[in-house]
């Protein structure tokens, strides 16, 4: 009897376990069987990364999951998606779109709990759960005035950039900065090359520094205590000291004064000689014949200077007068 009782309990345990597992499978496979669910349509321009069974949230709280994905869209669905986008963004006019390509290319059907307070103007976003997590759909920013969403309502979804898209956009932003950094590195490289040229062994800067060093050594040699310049300055100092101590300057000035007075007396004494030299030069200029016949001098005060013809006549008369006096002289000598 005890054995039969244990077998009955075991069978009941197995049946209960199978029932619980079946209940869980039915609950997971058909969530609307025990609780009411509603279906909404969400349109995206790209549904990459989202898959059936993905989480659907309302302001971060799970309210359902993704049921199906459809792509591409029919023209009617595309128009419906454009109308949904215009309802959320009044500035968007679907009829005035100049682009022939559709803006929305995928439709995602989601099933959410009917009791969820999902409003018609809610904003649907496709987000990534964590850095490397799965994609999910999150409804946010709904207002009560728009009313609760009904079965089959459509939403224009927006896709939040994932890690790859964010990296691409970041690269687009970083690219100009990288170009500037590259140009800066090139400038720094050119500057380093110029510095290497300046600091080269045979560069003008090194040669100038060598010349400056040589000049400094020469300057040090000139200003050394035993240098020629120092000795010259010492000798000048000794000469000035001697002149100051022995009153040589005063004596020199007195000698200079005596010399100037003597020179003044000599100048006074030489003044008649200067007058004679002046008269001699004037005589040579006006009466050059006096060098031959000195007695024919004509003074400017007595009479004017004779003309060339009159001077010739005077010379002849004088020549005639001299022979007449010669016999008298000889007679007197006898």
Tab-separated table of C-alpha atoms in Angstrom:
chain	number	residue	atom	x	y	z
A	1	UNK	CA	0.000	0.000	0.000
A	2	UNK	CA	2.821	2.342	0.802
A	3	UNK	CA	4.397	1.607	-2.584
A	4	UNK	CA	1.189	2.405	-4.462
A	5	UNK	CA	0.808	5.654	-2.535
A	6	UNK	CA	4.310	6.763	-3.504
A	7	UNK	CA	3.630	5.932	-7.135
A	8	UNK	CA	0.462	8.034	-7.130
A	9	UNK	CA	2.289	11.002	-5.597
A	10	UNK	CA	5.072	10.696	-8.155
A	11	UNK	CA	2.573	10.620	-11.022
A	12	UNK	CA	0.766	13.673	-9.662
A	13	UNK	CA	4.091	15.503	-9.344
A	14	UNK	CA	4.990	14.681	-12.932
A	15	UNK	CA	1.589	15.759	-14.218
A	16	UNK	CA	1.798	19.032	-12.245
A	17	UNK	CA	5.243	19.719	-13.573
A	18	UNK	CA	4.133	19.100	-17.158
A	19	UNK	CA	1.139	21.390	-16.605
A	20	UNK	CA	3.281	24.209	-15.262
A	21	UNK	CA	5.692	23.891	-18.194
A	22	UNK	CA	2.823	23.883	-20.672
A	23	UNK	CA	1.316	26.944	-18.991
A	24	UNK	CA	4.595	28.793	-19.222
A	25	UNK	CA	5.024	27.840	-22.863
A	26	UNK	CA	1.529	29.011	-23.685
A	27	UNK	CA	2.086	32.213	-21.704
A	28	UNK	CA	5.299	32.953	-23.549
A	29	UNK	CA	4.081	31.857	-26.973
A	30	UNK	CA	0.672	33.467	-26.798
A	31	UNK	CA	0.849	36.338	-24.325
A	32	UNK	CA	-2.577	37.611	-25.394
A	33	UNK	CA	-4.254	34.418	-24.302
A	34	UNK	CA	-4.403	35.341	-20.631
A	35	UNK	CA	-4.136	39.135	-20.870
A	36	UNK	CA	-5.510	41.439	-23.587
A	37	UNK	CA	-2.968	42.805	-26.076
A	38	UNK	CA	-3.227	45.443	-28.816
A	39	UNK	CA	-1.197	45.778	-32.020
A	40	UNK	CA	0.329	48.998	-33.362
A	41	UNK	CA	2.304	49.746	-36.516
A	42	UNK	CA	5.571	51.588	-36.289
A	43	UNK	CA	7.334	52.779	-39.477
A	44	UNK	CA	11.116	53.233	-39.678
A	45	UNK	CA	13.464	54.302	-42.406
A	46	UNK	CA	15.712	51.396	-41.464
A	47	UNK	CA	14.863	48.403	-39.288
A	48	UNK	CA	18.377	47.010	-39.064
A	49	UNK	CA	19.068	45.330	-35.730
A	50	UNK	CA	15.448	44.908	-34.648
A	51	UNK	CA	13.989	41.393	-34.681
A	52	UNK	CA	10.760	39.643	-33.641
A	53	UNK	CA	10.513	39.214	-29.898
A	54	UNK	CA	12.440	42.439	-29.198
A	55	UNK	CA	11.339	44.405	-26.174
A	56	UNK	CA	8.764	47.202	-26.516
A	57	UNK	CA	8.820	49.756	-23.711
A	58	UNK	CA	6.850	52.758	-22.545
A	59	UNK	CA	9.211	55.314	-21.046
A	60	UNK	CA	11.649	52.525	-20.165
A	61	UNK	CA	9.039	50.071	-18.791
A	62	UNK	CA	8.360	46.881	-20.736
A	63	UNK	CA	4.815	46.713	-22.100
A	64	UNK	CA	5.134	44.235	-24.981
A	65	UNK	CA	7.308	42.915	-27.750
A	66	UNK	CA	7.849	43.066	-31.487
A	67	UNK	CA	5.568	40.728	-33.425
A	68	UNK	CA	6.545	41.022	-37.117
A	69	UNK	CA	8.661	43.061	-39.554
A	70	UNK	CA	7.637	44.091	-43.077
A	71	UNK	CA	9.862	45.552	-45.795
A	72	UNK	CA	9.616	47.100	-48.326
A	73	UNK	CA	6.446	49.116	-47.932
A	74	UNK	CA	3.653	49.455	-50.456
A	75	UNK	CA	2.825	52.966	-51.768
A	76	UNK	CA	-0.315	53.006	-49.620
A	77	UNK	CA	1.670	52.121	-46.497
A	78	UNK	CA	4.318	54.679	-47.413
A	79	UNK	CA	1.658	57.360	-47.708
A	80	UNK	CA	0.186	56.257	-44.387
A	81	UNK	CA	3.630	56.521	-42.799
A	82	UNK	CA	4.075	60.020	-44.204
A	83	UNK	CA	0.732	61.031	-42.750
A	84	UNK	CA	1.765	59.637	-39.366
A	85	UNK	CA	4.990	61.628	-39.532
A	86	UNK	CA	3.067	64.779	-40.452
A	87	UNK	CA	0.764	64.229	-37.479
A	88	UNK	CA	3.763	64.129	-35.146
A	89	UNK	CA	5.697	66.871	-36.963
A	90	UNK	CA	3.198	69.366	-38.442
A	91	UNK	CA	5.966	71.099	-40.408
A	92	UNK	CA	6.409	67.981	-42.580
A	93	UNK	CA	4.245	67.998	-45.710
A	94	UNK	CA	4.188	64.523	-47.273
A	95	UNK	CA	2.730	65.788	-50.590
A	96	UNK	CA	5.517	68.394	-51.008
A	97	UNK	CA	8.406	65.978	-50.668
A	98	UNK	CA	10.764	66.527	-53.623
A	99	UNK	CA	12.579	63.235	-53.111
A	100	UNK	CA	11.143	60.343	-55.170
A	101	UNK	CA	12.609	57.746	-52.794
A	102	UNK	CA	10.449	56.785	-49.785
A	103	UNK	CA	11.365	58.090	-46.376
A	104	UNK	CA	10.117	55.012	-44.542
A	105	UNK	CA	11.122	51.568	-45.787
A	106	UNK	CA	10.179	49.194	-42.955
A	107	UNK	CA	7.138	48.490	-40.796
A	108	UNK	CA	7.353	46.920	-37.375
A	109	UNK	CA	4.209	45.473	-35.768
A	110	UNK	CA	4.314	45.557	-31.982
A	111	UNK	CA	2.001	43.945	-29.430
A	112	UNK	CA	1.649	45.760	-26.142
A	113	UNK	CA	-0.494	45.411	-23.061
A	114	UNK	CA	-3.911	46.972	-23.556
A	115	UNK	CA	-3.748	48.584	-20.156
A	116	UNK	CA	-0.567	50.519	-21.085
A	117	UNK	CA	-1.190	54.286	-21.223
A	118	UNK	CA	0.099	54.734	-24.764
A	119	UNK	CA	-1.081	57.991	-26.390
A	120	UNK	CA	-1.510	58.726	-30.070
A	121	UNK	CA	1.151	61.467	-30.211
A	122	UNK	CA	3.791	59.347	-28.490
A	123	UNK	CA	7.214	59.320	-30.066
A	124	UNK	CA	8.565	55.897	-31.040
A	125	UNK	CA	12.330	55.424	-30.971
A	126	UNK	CA	14.482	52.450	-31.833
A	127	UNK	CA	17.180	52.313	-29.189
A	128	UNK	CA	19.966	49.950	-28.177
A	129	UNK	CA	19.874	48.432	-24.714
A	130	UNK	CA	23.357	48.997	-23.405
A	131	UNK	CA	26.540	49.430	-25.360
A	132	UNK	CA	26.347	46.042	-27.096
A	133	UNK	CA	22.782	45.088	-26.180
A	134	UNK	CA	19.804	44.210	-28.392
A	135	UNK	CA	17.639	46.761	-30.134
A	136	UNK	CA	14.310	47.744	-28.585
A	137	UNK	CA	11.432	50.149	-29.267
A	138	UNK	CA	10.590	52.789	-26.691
A	139	UNK	CA	7.487	55.039	-26.681
A	140	UNK	CA	7.919	58.439	-24.965
A	141	UNK	CA	6.590	62.026	-24.823
A	142	UNK	CA	2.891	61.248	-25.248
A	143	UNK	CA	0.232	63.727	-24.064
A	144	UNK	CA	-3.144	62.891	-22.570
A	145	UNK	CA	-4.932	65.481	-24.718
A	146	UNK	CA	-4.250	63.434	-27.889
A	147	UNK	CA	-6.096	60.449	-26.476
A	148	UNK	CA	-5.069	56.831	-26.045
A	149	UNK	CA	-3.899	54.885	-29.060
A	150	UNK	CA	-6.336	52.426	-30.605
A	151	UNK	CA	-5.783	49.069	-32.190
A	152	UNK	CA	-4.035	49.432	-35.550
A	153	UNK	CA	-2.825	53.010	-35.017
A	154	UNK	CA	0.404	53.967	-36.776
A	155	UNK	CA	3.488	55.702	-35.414
A	156	UNK	CA	6.397	57.282	-37.270
A	157	UNK	CA	9.453	55.924	-35.549
A	158	UNK	CA	12.931	57.410	-35.328
A	159	UNK	CA	16.101	55.434	-35.191
A	160	UNK	CA	18.670	56.404	-32.558
A	161	UNK	CA	22.169	56.045	-34.019
A	162	UNK	CA	23.856	52.903	-32.819
A	163	UNK	CA	27.527	52.570	-32.008
A	164	UNK	CA	28.601	52.229	-35.646
A	165	UNK	CA	26.551	55.208	-36.837
A	166	UNK	CA	27.678	57.301	-33.876
A	167	UNK	CA	31.270	56.394	-34.648
A	168	UNK	CA	30.769	57.398	-38.310
A	169	UNK	CA	29.275	60.741	-37.303
A	170	UNK	CA	32.029	61.209	-34.771
A	171	UNK	CA	34.570	60.532	-37.496
A	172	UNK	CA	32.916	63.173	-39.680
A	173	UNK	CA	33.253	65.645	-36.818
A	174	UNK	CA	36.787	64.574	-35.981
A	175	UNK	CA	37.973	64.561	-39.601
A	176	UNK	CA	38.470	68.385	-39.863
A	177	UNK	CA	40.180	68.348	-36.477
A	178	UNK	CA	42.399	65.499	-37.650
A	179	UNK	CA	43.244	67.431	-40.818
A	180	UNK	CA	44.175	70.463	-38.749
A	181	UNK	CA	46.224	68.251	-36.443
A	182	UNK	CA	47.967	66.748	-39.486
A	183	UNK	CA	48.768	70.207	-40.844
A	184	UNK	CA	50.020	71.226	-37.414
A	185	UNK	CA	52.245	68.153	-37.253
A	186	UNK	CA	53.622	68.995	-40.701
A	187	UNK	CA	54.365	72.538	-39.539
A	188	UNK	CA	56.045	71.158	-36.425
A	189	UNK	CA	58.070	68.801	-38.593
A	190	UNK	CA	59.172	71.700	-40.805
A	191	UNK	CA	60.045	73.682	-37.695
A	192	UNK	CA	62.084	70.770	-36.356
A	193	UNK	CA	63.933	70.524	-39.669
A	194	UNK	CA	64.658	74.246	-39.592
A	195	UNK	CA	65.916	73.908	-36.016
A	196	UNK	CA	68.146	71.048	-37.100
A	197	UNK	CA	69.523	73.235	-39.883
A	198	UNK	CA	70.102	76.084	-37.437
A	199	UNK	CA	71.857	73.848	-34.941
A	200	UNK	CA	73.933	72.059	-37.550
A	201	UNK	CA	77.699	72.075	-37.057
A	202	UNK	CA	78.300	74.216	-40.156
A	203	UNK	CA	75.221	76.426	-39.787
A	204	UNK	CA	75.394	80.203	-39.759
A	205	UNK	CA	74.189	80.287	-36.167
A	206	UNK	CA	77.013	78.063	-34.955
A	207	UNK	CA	79.543	80.065	-36.979
A	208	UNK	CA	78.174	83.290	-35.520
A	209	UNK	CA	78.366	81.848	-32.012
A	210	UNK	CA	81.939	80.757	-32.687
A	211	UNK	CA	82.826	84.251	-33.908
A	212	UNK	CA	81.123	85.748	-30.876
A	213	UNK	CA	83.082	83.393	-28.641
A	214	UNK	CA	86.312	84.444	-30.347
A	215	UNK	CA	85.340	88.103	-29.951
A	216	UNK	CA	84.678	87.500	-26.261
A	217	UNK	CA	88.058	85.858	-25.849
A	218	UNK	CA	89.758	88.803	-27.578
A	219	UNK	CA	87.799	91.235	-25.446
A	220	UNK	CA	88.853	89.347	-22.335
A	221	UNK	CA	92.452	89.472	-23.550
A	222	UNK	CA	92.196	93.239	-24.118
A	223	UNK	CA	90.749	93.868	-20.679
A	224	UNK	CA	93.182	91.562	-18.866
A	225	UNK	CA	95.419	93.218	-16.222
A	226	UNK	CA	98.596	92.539	-18.230
A	227	UNK	CA	97.151	93.438	-21.639
A	228	UNK	CA	98.509	96.191	-23.906
A	229	UNK	CA	95.342	98.258	-23.447
A	230	UNK	CA	95.602	98.117	-19.674
A	231	UNK	CA	99.250	99.067	-19.835
A	232	UNK	CA	98.485	101.982	-22.173
A	233	UNK	CA	95.785	103.230	-19.829
A	234	UNK	CA	98.212	102.887	-16.918
A	235	UNK	CA	100.851	104.897	-18.796
A	236	UNK	CA	98.304	107.596	-19.673
A	237	UNK	CA	97.324	107.730	-16.034
A	238	UNK	CA	100.990	108.116	-15.030
A	239	UNK	CA	101.516	110.905	-17.599
A	240	UNK	CA	98.441	112.767	-16.390
A	241	UNK	CA	99.581	112.313	-12.786
A	242	UNK	CA	103.023	113.670	-13.604
A	243	UNK	CA	101.548	116.652	-15.445
A	244	UNK	CA	99.292	117.422	-12.520
A	245	UNK	CA	101.916	117.005	-9.802
A	246	UNK	CA	104.795	118.981	-11.465
A	247	UNK	CA	102.633	121.793	-12.902
A	248	UNK	CA	103.914	120.897	-16.379
A	249	UNK	CA	100.703	122.105	-17.891
A	250	UNK	CA	101.120	125.551	-16.343
A	251	UNK	CA	104.727	125.736	-17.522
A	252	UNK	CA	103.725	124.614	-20.994
A	253	UNK	CA	101.041	127.287	-21.171
A	254	UNK	CA	103.514	129.944	-20.047
A	255	UNK	CA	106.022	128.828	-22.688
A	256	UNK	CA	103.280	128.913	-25.282
A	257	UNK	CA	102.358	132.451	-24.252
A	258	UNK	CA	106.012	133.601	-24.409
A	259	UNK	CA	106.378	131.998	-27.830
A	260	UNK	CA	103.249	133.747	-29.081
A	261	UNK	CA	104.531	137.140	-27.826
A	262	UNK	CA	107.901	136.573	-29.523
A	263	UNK	CA	106.111	135.570	-32.696
A	264	UNK	CA	104.095	138.780	-32.514
A	265	UNK	CA	107.314	140.890	-32.166
A	266	UNK	CA	108.906	139.036	-35.056
A	267	UNK	CA	105.824	139.692	-37.144
A	268	UNK	CA	106.086	143.409	-36.359
A	269	UNK	CA	109.757	143.443	-37.308
A	270	UNK	CA	109.111	141.599	-40.541
A	271	UNK	CA	106.402	144.046	-41.627
A	272	UNK	CA	108.918	146.486	-43.398
A	273	UNK	CA	110.482	143.554	-45.169
A	274	UNK	CA	107.062	142.551	-46.307
A	275	UNK	CA	106.446	146.053	-47.634
A	276	UNK	CA	109.749	145.933	-49.535
A	277	UNK	CA	108.879	142.552	-50.964
A	278	UNK	CA	105.507	143.950	-51.982
A	279	UNK	CA	107.128	146.931	-53.724
A	280	UNK	CA	109.653	144.629	-55.395
A	281	UNK	CA	106.884	142.462	-56.755
A	282	UNK	CA	104.946	145.489	-57.994
A	283	UNK	CA	108.102	146.838	-59.689
A	284	UNK	CA	108.642	143.522	-61.414
A	285	UNK	CA	105.034	143.537	-62.593
A	286	UNK	CA	104.956	147.169	-63.823
A	287	UNK	CA	108.693	147.980	-64.616
A	288	UNK	CA	110.516	144.739	-65.390
A	289	UNK	CA	113.284	146.617	-67.279
A	290	UNK	CA	114.667	147.860	-63.992
A	291	UNK	CA	116.363	144.516	-63.650
A	292	UNK	CA	118.668	145.681	-66.528
A	293	UNK	CA	118.636	149.499	-66.077
A	294	UNK	CA	118.023	150.272	-62.416
A	295	UNK	CA	118.273	154.076	-62.874
A	296	UNK	CA	115.166	154.227	-65.038
A	297	UNK	CA	112.700	153.717	-62.178
A	298	UNK	CA	109.417	155.548	-62.598
A	299	UNK	CA	107.484	156.065	-59.366
A	300	UNK	CA	103.741	156.055	-59.529
A	301	UNK	CA	103.467	159.136	-57.312
A	302	UNK	CA	105.768	161.355	-59.543
A	303	UNK	CA	104.515	160.291	-62.960
A	304	UNK	CA	102.494	157.497	-64.427
A	305	UNK	CA	104.180	154.395	-65.723
A	306	UNK	CA	105.704	154.994	-69.182
A	307	UNK	CA	104.235	153.436	-72.224
A	308	UNK	CA	106.311	150.844	-74.065
A	309	UNK	CA	107.379	153.420	-76.700
A	310	UNK	CA	108.405	156.130	-74.205
A	311	UNK	CA	110.452	153.674	-72.166
A	312	UNK	CA	112.432	152.792	-75.267
A	313	UNK	CA	113.208	156.445	-75.999
A	314	UNK	CA	114.393	157.047	-72.449
A	315	UNK	CA	116.770	154.128	-72.644
A	316	UNK	CA	118.364	155.516	-75.772
A	317	UNK	CA	118.920	158.977	-74.246
A	318	UNK	CA	120.540	157.438	-71.263
A	319	UNK	CA	122.789	155.393	-73.469
A	320	UNK	CA	123.928	158.523	-75.308
A	321	UNK	CA	124.605	160.448	-72.122
A	322	UNK	CA	126.915	157.819	-70.682
A	323	UNK	CA	129.700	158.051	-73.421
A	324	UNK	CA	129.893	161.828	-72.988
A	325	UNK	CA	130.827	161.461	-69.321
A	326	UNK	CA	133.471	158.841	-70.002
A	327	UNK	CA	136.201	161.222	-71.492
A	328	UNK	CA	135.852	163.538	-68.529
A	329	UNK	CA	136.466	160.721	-66.160
A	330	UNK	CA	139.514	159.527	-68.054
A	331	UNK	CA	140.921	163.122	-68.246
A	332	UNK	CA	140.600	163.586	-64.576
A	333	UNK	CA	142.423	160.341	-63.954
A	334	UNK	CA	145.331	161.488	-66.138
